[in-house]
XYZ file of C-alpha atoms in Angstrom:
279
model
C 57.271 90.870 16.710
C 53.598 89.361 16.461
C 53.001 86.261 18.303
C 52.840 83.052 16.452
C 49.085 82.489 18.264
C 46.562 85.161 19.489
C 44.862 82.987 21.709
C 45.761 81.466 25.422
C 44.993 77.823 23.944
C 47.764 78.530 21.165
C 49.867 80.049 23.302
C 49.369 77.298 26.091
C 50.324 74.791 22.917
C 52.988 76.525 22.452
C 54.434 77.049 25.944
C 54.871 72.936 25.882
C 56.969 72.873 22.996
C 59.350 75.237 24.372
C 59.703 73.718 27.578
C 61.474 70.946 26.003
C 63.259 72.097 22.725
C 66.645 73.664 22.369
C 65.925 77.244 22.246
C 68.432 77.696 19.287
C 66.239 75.243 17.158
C 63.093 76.803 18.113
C 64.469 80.099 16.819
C 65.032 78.760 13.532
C 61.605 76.937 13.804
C 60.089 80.185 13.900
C 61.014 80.705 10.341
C 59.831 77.288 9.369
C 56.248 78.005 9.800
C 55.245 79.996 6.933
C 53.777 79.360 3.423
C 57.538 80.081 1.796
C 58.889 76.640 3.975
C 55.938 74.419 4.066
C 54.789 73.168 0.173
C 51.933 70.928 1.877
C 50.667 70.877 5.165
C 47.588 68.934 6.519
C 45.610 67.396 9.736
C 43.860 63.944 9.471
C 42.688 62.078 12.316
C 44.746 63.860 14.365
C 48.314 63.486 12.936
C 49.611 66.908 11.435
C 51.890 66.118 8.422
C 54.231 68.875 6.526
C 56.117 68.902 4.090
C 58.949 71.636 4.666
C 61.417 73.084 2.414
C 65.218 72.927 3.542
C 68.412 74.534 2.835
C 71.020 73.626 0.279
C 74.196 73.134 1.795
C 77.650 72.414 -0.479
C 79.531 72.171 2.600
C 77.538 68.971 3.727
C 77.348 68.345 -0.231
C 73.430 69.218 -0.748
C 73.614 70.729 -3.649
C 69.569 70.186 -4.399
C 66.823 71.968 -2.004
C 65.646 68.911 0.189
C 62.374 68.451 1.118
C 61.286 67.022 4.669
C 58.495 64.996 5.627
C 57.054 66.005 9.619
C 55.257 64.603 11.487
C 53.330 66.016 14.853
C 50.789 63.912 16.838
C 49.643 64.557 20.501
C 48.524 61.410 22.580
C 44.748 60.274 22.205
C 42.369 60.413 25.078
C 40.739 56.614 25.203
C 36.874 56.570 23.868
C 35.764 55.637 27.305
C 37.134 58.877 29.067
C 35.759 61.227 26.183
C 32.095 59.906 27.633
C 33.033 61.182 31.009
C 35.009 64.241 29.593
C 32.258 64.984 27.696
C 29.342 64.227 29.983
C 31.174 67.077 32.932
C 31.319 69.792 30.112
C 27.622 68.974 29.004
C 26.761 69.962 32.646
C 28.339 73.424 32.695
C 26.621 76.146 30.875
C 29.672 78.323 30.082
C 31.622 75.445 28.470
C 28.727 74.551 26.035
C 28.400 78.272 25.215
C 32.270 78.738 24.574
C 32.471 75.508 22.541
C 29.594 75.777 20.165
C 30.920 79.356 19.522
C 33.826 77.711 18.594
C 36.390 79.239 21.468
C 37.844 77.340 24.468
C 36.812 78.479 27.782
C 39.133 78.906 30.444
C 38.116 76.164 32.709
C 37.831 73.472 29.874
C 40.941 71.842 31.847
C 38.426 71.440 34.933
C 36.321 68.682 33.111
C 39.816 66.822 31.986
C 41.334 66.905 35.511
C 37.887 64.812 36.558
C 38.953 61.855 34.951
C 42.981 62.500 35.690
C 43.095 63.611 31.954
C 43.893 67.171 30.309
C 43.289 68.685 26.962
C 46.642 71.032 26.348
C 49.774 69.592 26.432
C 51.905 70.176 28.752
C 55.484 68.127 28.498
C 57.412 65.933 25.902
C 55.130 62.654 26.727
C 51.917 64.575 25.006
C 53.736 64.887 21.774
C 54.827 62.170 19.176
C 56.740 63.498 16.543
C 59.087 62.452 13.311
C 61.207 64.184 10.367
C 62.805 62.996 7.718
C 65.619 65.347 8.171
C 69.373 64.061 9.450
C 69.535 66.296 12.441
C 70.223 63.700 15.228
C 67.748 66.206 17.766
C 64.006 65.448 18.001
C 62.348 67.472 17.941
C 64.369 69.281 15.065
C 63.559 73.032 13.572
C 61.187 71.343 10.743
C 59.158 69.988 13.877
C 59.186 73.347 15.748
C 58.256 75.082 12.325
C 54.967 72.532 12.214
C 53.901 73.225 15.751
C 54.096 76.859 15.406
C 51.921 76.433 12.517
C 49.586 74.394 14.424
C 49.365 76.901 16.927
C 48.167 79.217 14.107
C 45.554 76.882 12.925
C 44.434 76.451 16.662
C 43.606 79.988 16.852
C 41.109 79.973 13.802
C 39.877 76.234 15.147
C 40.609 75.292 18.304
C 38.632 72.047 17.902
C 41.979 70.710 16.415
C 42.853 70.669 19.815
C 40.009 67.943 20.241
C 41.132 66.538 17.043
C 44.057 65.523 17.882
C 43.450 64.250 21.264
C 41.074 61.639 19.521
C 37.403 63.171 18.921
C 36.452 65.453 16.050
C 34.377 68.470 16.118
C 31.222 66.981 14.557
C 31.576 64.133 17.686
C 32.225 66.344 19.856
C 29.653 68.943 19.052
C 27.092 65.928 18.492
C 27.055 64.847 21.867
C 27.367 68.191 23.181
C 24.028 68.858 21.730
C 22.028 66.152 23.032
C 22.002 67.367 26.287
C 19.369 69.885 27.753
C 21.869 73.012 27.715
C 23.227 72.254 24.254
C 19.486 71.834 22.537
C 18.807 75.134 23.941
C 21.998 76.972 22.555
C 21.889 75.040 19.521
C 18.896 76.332 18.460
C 19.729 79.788 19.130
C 23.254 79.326 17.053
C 21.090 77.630 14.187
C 21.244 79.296 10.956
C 17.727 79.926 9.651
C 16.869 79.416 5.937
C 14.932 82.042 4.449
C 13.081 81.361 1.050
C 13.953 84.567 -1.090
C 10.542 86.419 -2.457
C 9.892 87.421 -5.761
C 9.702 91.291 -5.896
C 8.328 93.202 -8.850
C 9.185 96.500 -7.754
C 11.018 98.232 -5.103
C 8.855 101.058 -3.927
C 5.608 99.689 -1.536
C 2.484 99.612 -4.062
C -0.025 102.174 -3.145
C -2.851 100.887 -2.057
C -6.611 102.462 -3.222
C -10.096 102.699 -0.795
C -13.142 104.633 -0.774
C -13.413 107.657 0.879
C -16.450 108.170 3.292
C -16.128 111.793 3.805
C -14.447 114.868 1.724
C -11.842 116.519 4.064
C -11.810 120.020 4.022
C -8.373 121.773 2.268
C -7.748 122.904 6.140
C -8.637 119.048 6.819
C -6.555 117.591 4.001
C -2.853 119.951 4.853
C -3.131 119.990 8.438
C -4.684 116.509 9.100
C -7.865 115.752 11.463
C -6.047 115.099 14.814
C -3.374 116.991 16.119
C 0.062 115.463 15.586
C 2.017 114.734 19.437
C 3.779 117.043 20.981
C 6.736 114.173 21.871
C 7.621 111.434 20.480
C 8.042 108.317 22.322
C 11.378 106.249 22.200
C 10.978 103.360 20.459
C 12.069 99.912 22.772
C 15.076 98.726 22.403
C 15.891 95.910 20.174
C 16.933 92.307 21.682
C 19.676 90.847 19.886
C 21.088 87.701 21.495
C 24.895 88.373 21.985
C 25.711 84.476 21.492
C 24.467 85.224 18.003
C 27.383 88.135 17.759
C 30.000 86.169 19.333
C 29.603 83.510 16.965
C 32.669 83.847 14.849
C 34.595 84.299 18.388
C 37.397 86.661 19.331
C 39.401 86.166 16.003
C 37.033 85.618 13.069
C 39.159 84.815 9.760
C 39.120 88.427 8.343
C 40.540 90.004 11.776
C 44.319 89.834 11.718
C 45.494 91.832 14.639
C 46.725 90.382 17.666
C 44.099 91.735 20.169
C 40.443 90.709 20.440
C 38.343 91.709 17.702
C 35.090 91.802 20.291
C 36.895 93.531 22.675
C 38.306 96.315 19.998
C 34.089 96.146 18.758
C 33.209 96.569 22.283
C 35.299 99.337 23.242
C 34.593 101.216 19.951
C 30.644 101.068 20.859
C 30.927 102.302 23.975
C 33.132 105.172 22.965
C 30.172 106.566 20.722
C 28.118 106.411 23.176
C 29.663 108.247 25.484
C 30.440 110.625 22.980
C 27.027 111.012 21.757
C 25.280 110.378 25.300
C 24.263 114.315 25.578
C 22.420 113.982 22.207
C 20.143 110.948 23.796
């Protein structure tokens, strides 16, 4: 069975629900979480709200589908710790990098634990949550459906993560750049605008000049100087590999649980070791 998230974040998201929800309603949870349960789901200012299909029941006398309104928010971080937060991660290279690239680094729970704070849940008391539905149990299946979808969305944005402990990605991203190691990785991140040309013609236009001396038909076949006998390699290109990691390890069109750099990386090295006796 394929894992509700691809990435540790998710995962870690995840991990908190469970530790705290009746594994029987988490089961059925699972099945809440796709497009055929949830008519409308969104994330504004940090509260995730859903609106999930349910079952009809004669025997409890629903005899029309109900729908549920849920209800998932995590507790904010106060304004005054995201300075501090946000001034340790500004001083650590790796954590910019991962960030602007729009993945979560491993040790982003280092510059939370600074100010006695942390950025993944971990128990009940990070979670606030509501349904609609009668089920006496909160968190219900309808909630476990929504946070299984929000571990989905995490994986394409993990700056919901941010969202939803109080800061948005433009904030967060803002201040991250006005320090010395975000300018610099900013500006190798930026997308450049390129004016398009008007071309007339494919082909390069041949160009016409005077000829000072009449070559000889030995002259004009087999040239005037004698062609090398090797030919030098030409010098490898630089390509910045922040630039390739942009989209990070699961860009939208890569649906597979394992890391689409990683599957890149190992597929480049494989040709060329394969073709390493032709170099």
């Amino acid at each position: 069975m394929a894992k509700h998230s691809r990435t540790w974040w998710g995962q870690k998201f995840i991990s908190a629900l469970e530790s705290f929800t009746d594994s029987g309603r988490l089961q059925r949870g699972r099945a809440y979480s796709g497009d055929s349960r949830i008519l409308h789901f969104d994330i504004t200012k940090g509260l995730a709200t859903a609106t999930i299909r349910g079952n009809v029941n004669p025997y409890f006398g629903v005899y029309k589908e109900p729908h549920y309104e849920t209800e998932v928010k995590m507790t904010a971080i106060a304004a005054k710790d995201w300075t501090k937060i946000i001034a340790n991660m500004s001083s650590k290279a790796s954590v910019v990098a991962r960030l602007l690239l729009n993945e979560v680094p491993e040790n982003i729970e280092d510059s939370f634990t600074a100010v006695g704070k942390h950025l993944l849940p971990y128990s009940s008391k990070d979670f606030q949550t509501e349904c609609s539905c009668p089920d006496y149990s909160n968190p219900c299946k309808h909630i476990a459906g929504l946070c299984y979808r929000l571990s989905g969305e995490m994986d394409q944005d993990p700056f919901l993560l941010f969202e939803m402990r109080g800061i948005s990605k433009e904030d967060l991203q803002a201040e991250l750049i006005k320090s010395p190691l975000g300018k610099a990785l900013a500006s190798e991140l930026g997308d450049r605008t390129l004016e398009p040309e008007v071309a007339t013609s494919y082909f390069t236009k041949p160009q016409t000049g005077a000829i000072k001396e009449i070559p000889t038909l030995k002259q004009f076949w087999q040239g005037q100087k004698r062609l090398p006998q090797a030919i030098p390699f030409a010098a490898p290109t630089s390509v910045s590999a922040i630039a390739i990691k942009k989209q990070g390890d699961n860009p939208p069109f890569w649906h597979k649980d394992s890391s689409f750099i990683e599957t890149m990386e190992a597929l480049y090295d494989r040709v060329k070791n394969k073709n390493s006796a032709l170099l």
